[in-house]
mmCIF file of C-alpha atoms in Angstrom:
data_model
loop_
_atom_site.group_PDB
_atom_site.id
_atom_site.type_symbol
_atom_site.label_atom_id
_atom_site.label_comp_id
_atom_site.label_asym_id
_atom_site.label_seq_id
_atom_site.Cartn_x
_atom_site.Cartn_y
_atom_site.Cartn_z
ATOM 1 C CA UNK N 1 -18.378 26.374 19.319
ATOM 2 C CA UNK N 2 -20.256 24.767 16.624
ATOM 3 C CA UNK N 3 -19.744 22.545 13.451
ATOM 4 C CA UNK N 4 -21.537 23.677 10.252
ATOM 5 C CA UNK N 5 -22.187 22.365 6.922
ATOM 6 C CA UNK N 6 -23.341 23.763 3.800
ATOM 7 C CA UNK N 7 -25.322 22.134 1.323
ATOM 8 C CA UNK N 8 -25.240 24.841 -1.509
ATOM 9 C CA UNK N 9 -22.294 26.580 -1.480
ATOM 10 C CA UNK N 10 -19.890 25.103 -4.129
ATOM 11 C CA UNK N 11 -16.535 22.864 -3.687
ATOM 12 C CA UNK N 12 -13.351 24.588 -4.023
ATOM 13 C CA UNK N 13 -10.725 22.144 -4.760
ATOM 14 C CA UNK N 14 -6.613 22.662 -5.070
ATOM 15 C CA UNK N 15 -3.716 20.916 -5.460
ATOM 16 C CA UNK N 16 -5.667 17.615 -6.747
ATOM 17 C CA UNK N 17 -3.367 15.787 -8.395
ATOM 18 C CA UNK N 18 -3.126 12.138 -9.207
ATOM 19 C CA UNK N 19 -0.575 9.913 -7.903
ATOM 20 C CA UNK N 20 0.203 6.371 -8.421
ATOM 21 C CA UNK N 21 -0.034 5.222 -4.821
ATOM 22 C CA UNK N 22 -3.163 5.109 -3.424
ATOM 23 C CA UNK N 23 -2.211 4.996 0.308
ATOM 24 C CA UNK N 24 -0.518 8.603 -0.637
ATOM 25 C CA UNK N 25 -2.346 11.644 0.072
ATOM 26 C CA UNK N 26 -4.842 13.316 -2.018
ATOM 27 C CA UNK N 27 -5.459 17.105 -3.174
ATOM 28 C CA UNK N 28 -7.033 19.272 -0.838
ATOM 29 C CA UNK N 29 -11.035 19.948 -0.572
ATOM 30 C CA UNK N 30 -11.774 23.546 1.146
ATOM 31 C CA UNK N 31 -14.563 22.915 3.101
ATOM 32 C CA UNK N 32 -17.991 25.665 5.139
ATOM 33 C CA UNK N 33 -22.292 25.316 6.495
ATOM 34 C CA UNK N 34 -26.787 24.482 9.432
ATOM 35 C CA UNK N 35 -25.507 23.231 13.334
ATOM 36 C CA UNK N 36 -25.576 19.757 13.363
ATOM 37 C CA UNK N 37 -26.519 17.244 16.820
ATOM 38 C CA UNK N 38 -26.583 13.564 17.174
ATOM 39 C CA UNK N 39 -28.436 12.845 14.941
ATOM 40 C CA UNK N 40 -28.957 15.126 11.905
ATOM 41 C CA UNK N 41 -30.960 15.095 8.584
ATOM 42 C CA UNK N 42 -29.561 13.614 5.443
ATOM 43 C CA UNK N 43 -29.883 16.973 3.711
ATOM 44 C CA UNK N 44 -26.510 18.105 6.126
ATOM 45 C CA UNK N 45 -24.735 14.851 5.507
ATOM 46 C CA UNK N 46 -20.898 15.772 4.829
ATOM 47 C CA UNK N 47 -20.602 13.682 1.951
ATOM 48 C CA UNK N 48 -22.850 11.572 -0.348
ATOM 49 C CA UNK N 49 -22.751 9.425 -3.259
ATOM 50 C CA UNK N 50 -24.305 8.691 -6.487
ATOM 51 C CA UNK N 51 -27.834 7.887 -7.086
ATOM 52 C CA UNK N 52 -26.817 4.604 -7.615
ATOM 53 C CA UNK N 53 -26.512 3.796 -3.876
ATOM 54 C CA UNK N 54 -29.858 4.833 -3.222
ATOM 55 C CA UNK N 55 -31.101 7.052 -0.287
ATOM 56 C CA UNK N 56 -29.555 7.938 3.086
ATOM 57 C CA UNK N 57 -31.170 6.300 5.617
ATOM 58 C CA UNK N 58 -29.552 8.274 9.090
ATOM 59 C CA UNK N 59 -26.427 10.143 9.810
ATOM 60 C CA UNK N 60 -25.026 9.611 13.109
ATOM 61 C CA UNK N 61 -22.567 12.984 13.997
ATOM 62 C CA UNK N 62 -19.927 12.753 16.963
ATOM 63 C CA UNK N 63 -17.999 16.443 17.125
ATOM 64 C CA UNK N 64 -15.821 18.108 19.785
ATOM 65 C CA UNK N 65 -13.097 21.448 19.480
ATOM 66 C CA UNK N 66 -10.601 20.356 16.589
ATOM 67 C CA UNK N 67 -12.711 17.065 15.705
ATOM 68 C CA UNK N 68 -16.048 16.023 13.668
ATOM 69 C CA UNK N 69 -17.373 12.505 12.445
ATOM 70 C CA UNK N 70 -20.047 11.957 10.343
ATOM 71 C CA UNK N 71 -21.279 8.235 9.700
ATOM 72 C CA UNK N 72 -23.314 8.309 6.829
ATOM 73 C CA UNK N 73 -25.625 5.100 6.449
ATOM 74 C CA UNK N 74 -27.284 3.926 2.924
ATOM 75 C CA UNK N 75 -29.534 1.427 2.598
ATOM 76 C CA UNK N 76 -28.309 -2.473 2.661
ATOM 77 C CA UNK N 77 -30.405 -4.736 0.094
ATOM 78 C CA UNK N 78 -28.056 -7.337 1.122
ATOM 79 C CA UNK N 79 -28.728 -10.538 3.630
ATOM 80 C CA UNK N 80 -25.054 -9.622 5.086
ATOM 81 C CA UNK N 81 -24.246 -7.925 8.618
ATOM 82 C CA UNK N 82 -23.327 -4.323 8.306
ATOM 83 C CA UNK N 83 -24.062 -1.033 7.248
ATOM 84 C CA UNK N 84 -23.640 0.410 4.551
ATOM 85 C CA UNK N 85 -21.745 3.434 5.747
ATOM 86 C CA UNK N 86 -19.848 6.705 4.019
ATOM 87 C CA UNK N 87 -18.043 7.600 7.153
ATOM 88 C CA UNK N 88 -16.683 11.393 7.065
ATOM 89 C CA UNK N 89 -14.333 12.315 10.003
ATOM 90 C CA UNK N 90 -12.038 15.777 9.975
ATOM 91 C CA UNK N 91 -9.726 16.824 12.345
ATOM 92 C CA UNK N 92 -6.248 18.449 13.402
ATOM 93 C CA UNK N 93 -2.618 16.746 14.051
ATOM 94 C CA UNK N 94 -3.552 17.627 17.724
ATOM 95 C CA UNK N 95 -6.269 14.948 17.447
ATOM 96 C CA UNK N 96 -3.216 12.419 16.172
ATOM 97 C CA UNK N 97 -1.547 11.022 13.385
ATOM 98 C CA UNK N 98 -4.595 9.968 11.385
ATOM 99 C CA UNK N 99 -4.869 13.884 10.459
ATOM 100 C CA UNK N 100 -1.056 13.853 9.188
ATOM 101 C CA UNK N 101 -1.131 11.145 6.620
ATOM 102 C CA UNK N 102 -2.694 8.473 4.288
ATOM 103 C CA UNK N 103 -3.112 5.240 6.671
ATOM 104 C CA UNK N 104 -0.734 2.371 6.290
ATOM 105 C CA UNK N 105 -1.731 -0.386 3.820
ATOM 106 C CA UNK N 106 -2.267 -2.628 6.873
ATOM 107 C CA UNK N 107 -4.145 -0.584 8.774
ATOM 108 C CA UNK N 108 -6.660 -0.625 5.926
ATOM 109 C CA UNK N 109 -6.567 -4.474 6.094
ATOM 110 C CA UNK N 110 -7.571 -4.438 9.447
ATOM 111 C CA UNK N 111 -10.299 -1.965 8.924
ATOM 112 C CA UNK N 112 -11.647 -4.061 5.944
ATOM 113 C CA UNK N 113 -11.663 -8.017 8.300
ATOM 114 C CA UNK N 114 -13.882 -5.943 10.577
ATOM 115 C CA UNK N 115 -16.238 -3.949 8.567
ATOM 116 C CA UNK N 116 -16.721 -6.930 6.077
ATOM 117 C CA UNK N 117 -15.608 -10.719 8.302
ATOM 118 C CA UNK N 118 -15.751 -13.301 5.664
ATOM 119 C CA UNK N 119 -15.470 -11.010 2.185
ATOM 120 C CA UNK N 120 -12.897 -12.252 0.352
ATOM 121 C CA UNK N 121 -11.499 -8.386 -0.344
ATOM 122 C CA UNK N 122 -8.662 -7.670 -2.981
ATOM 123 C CA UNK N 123 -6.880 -4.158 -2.927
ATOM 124 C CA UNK N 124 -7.161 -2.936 -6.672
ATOM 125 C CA UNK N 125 -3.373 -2.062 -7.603
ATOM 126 C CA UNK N 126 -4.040 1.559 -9.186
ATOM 127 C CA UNK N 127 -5.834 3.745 -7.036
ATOM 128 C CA UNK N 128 -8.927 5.561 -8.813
ATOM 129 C CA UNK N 129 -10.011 9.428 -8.783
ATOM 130 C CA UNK N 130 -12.556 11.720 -8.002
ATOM 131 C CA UNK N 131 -13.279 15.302 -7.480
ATOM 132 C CA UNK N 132 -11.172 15.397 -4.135
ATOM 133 C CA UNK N 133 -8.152 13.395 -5.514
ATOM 134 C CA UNK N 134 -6.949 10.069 -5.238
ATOM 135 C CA UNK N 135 -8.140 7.264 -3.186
ATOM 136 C CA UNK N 136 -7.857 3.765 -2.900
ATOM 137 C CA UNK N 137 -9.889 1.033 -3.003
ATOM 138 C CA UNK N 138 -11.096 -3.163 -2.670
ATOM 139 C CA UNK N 139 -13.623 -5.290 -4.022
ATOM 140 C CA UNK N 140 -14.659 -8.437 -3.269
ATOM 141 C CA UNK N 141 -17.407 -11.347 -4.120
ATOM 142 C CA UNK N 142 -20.782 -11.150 -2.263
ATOM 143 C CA UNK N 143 -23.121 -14.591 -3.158
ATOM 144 C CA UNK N 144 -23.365 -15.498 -6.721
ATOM 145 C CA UNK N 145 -24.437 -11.993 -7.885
ATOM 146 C CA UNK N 146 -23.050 -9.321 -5.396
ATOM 147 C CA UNK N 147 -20.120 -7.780 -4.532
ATOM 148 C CA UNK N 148 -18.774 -5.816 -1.849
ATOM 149 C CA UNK N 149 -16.709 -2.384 -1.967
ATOM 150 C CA UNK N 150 -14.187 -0.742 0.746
ATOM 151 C CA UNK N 151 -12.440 2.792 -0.295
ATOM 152 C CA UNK N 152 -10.269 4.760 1.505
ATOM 153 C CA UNK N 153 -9.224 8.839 0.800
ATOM 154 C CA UNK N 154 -7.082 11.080 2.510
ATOM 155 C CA UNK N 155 -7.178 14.413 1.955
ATOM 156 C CA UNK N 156 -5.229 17.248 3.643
ATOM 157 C CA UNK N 157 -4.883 20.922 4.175
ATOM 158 C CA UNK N 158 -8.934 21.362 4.305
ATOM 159 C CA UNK N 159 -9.123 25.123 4.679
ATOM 160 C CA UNK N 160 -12.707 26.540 5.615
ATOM 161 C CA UNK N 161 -13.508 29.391 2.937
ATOM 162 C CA UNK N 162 -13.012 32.644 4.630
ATOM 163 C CA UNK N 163 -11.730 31.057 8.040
ATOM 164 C CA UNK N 164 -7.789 29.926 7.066
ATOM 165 C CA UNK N 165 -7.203 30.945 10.665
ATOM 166 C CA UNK N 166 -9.459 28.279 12.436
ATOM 167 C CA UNK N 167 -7.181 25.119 11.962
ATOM 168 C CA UNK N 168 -5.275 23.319 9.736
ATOM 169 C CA UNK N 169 -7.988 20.709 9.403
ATOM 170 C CA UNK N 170 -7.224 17.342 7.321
ATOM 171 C CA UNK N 171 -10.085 14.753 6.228
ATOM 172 C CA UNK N 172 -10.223 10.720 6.532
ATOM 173 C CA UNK N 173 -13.016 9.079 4.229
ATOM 174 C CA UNK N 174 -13.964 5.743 3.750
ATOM 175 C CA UNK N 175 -16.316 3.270 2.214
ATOM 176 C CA UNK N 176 -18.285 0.154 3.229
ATOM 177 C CA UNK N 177 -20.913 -1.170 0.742
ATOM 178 C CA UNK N 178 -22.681 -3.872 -0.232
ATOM 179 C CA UNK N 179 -25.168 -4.808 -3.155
ATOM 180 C CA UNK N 180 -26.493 -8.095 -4.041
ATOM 181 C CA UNK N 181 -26.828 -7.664 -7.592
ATOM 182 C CA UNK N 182 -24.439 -5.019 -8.676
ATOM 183 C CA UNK N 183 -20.719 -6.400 -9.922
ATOM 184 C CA UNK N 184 -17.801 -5.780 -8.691
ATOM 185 C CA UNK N 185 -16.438 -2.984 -11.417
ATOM 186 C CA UNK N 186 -19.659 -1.194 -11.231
ATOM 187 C CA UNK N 187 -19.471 -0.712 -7.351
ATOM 188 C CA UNK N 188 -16.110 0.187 -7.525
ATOM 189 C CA UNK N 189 -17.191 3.439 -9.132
ATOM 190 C CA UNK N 190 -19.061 4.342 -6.338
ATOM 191 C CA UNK N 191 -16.510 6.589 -4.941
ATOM 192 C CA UNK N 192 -15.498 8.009 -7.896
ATOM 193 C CA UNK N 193 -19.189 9.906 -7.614
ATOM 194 C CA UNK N 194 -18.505 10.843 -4.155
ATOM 195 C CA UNK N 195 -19.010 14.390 -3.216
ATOM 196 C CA UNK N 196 -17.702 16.021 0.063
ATOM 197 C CA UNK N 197 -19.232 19.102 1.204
ATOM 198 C CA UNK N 198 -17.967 22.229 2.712
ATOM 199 C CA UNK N 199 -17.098 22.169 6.026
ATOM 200 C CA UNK N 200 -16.000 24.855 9.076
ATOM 201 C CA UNK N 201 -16.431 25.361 12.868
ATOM 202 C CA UNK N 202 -17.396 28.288 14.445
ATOM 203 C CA UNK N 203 -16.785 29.434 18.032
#
């Protein structure tokens, strides 16, 4: 068994529709694609983002039967802890309720003290959009200049082109990032450039 990505084949999106919760779910993203290890080239990330965030530095890849992970790290310009990471992870219900539904407002307030301790963060009331739907997101101060982004999406029923029968697979994205100079509004639309690619599992 095997996970694979594709870095030309195109995105087929349904059902993307925008709602005005942004712990809700999101459309769908039908996912397919090189076999991937530990460690694995930036050219087979599962997601990237605008130029604007600059280049991908590693991705780290963690994958088992119904389950993949991608943690995709961009450069930090920052003098803060942390990584700037695009972390990808798709999975099944059988891996747990993560895979069922949009997380919980304070689970996302948990995940935000520990990926950014000491950012004072503030949940933006309307969620924004990009290709794959809704998501939600928070911004906060970094220094006099900088500011800080966290962004969450959920999106569910990701069918593999050509493979319906291999799962009912779901996807869990989110942000951490960091720049000292960029403002808060500007990094927000970070995500909005975000671009999953297509992704299957063969056995």
């Amino acid at each position: 068994m095997r996970w694979l990505l594709v870095a030309t084949i195109p995105f087929l999106i349904a059902g993307c529709t925008a709602v005005p919760d942004p712990f809700l779910e999101t459309g769908a993203i039908r996912p397919d694609a090189p076999p991937l290890s530990t460690e694995v080239s930036p050219d087979f990330a599962a997601a990237y983002l605008p130029s604007i965030a600059g280049r991908i530095e590693s991705v780290r890849q963690t994958s088992r039967a119904d389950f993949f992970e991608q943690k995709i790290v961009y450069t930090n310009a920052t003098a803060s802890a942390g990584e700037n990471l695009l972390t990808v992870r798709v999975g099944t219900p059988s891996e747990g309720m993560v895979f069922l539904r949009a997380p919980t407002r304070s689970a996302i307030l948990a995940e935000m003290r520990q990926a950014l301790p000491g950012v004072a963060m503030a949940i933006n009331a309307a969620p924004g959009q990009n290709l794959h739907g809704v998501y939600g997101y928070a911004t906060g101060p970094l220094g006099k200049a900088g500011s800080c982004v966290y962004a969450w999406q959920f999106a569910k029923r990701v069918s593999p082109m050509g493979r319906l029968g291999t799962g009912n697979y779901s996807a869990q994205v989110r942000l951490r990032f960091c720049h000292p100079t960029l403002p808060q509004e500007r990094l927000a639309m970070l995500m909005d450039g975000m671009r999953l690619k297509p992704v299957t599992r063969e056995t």
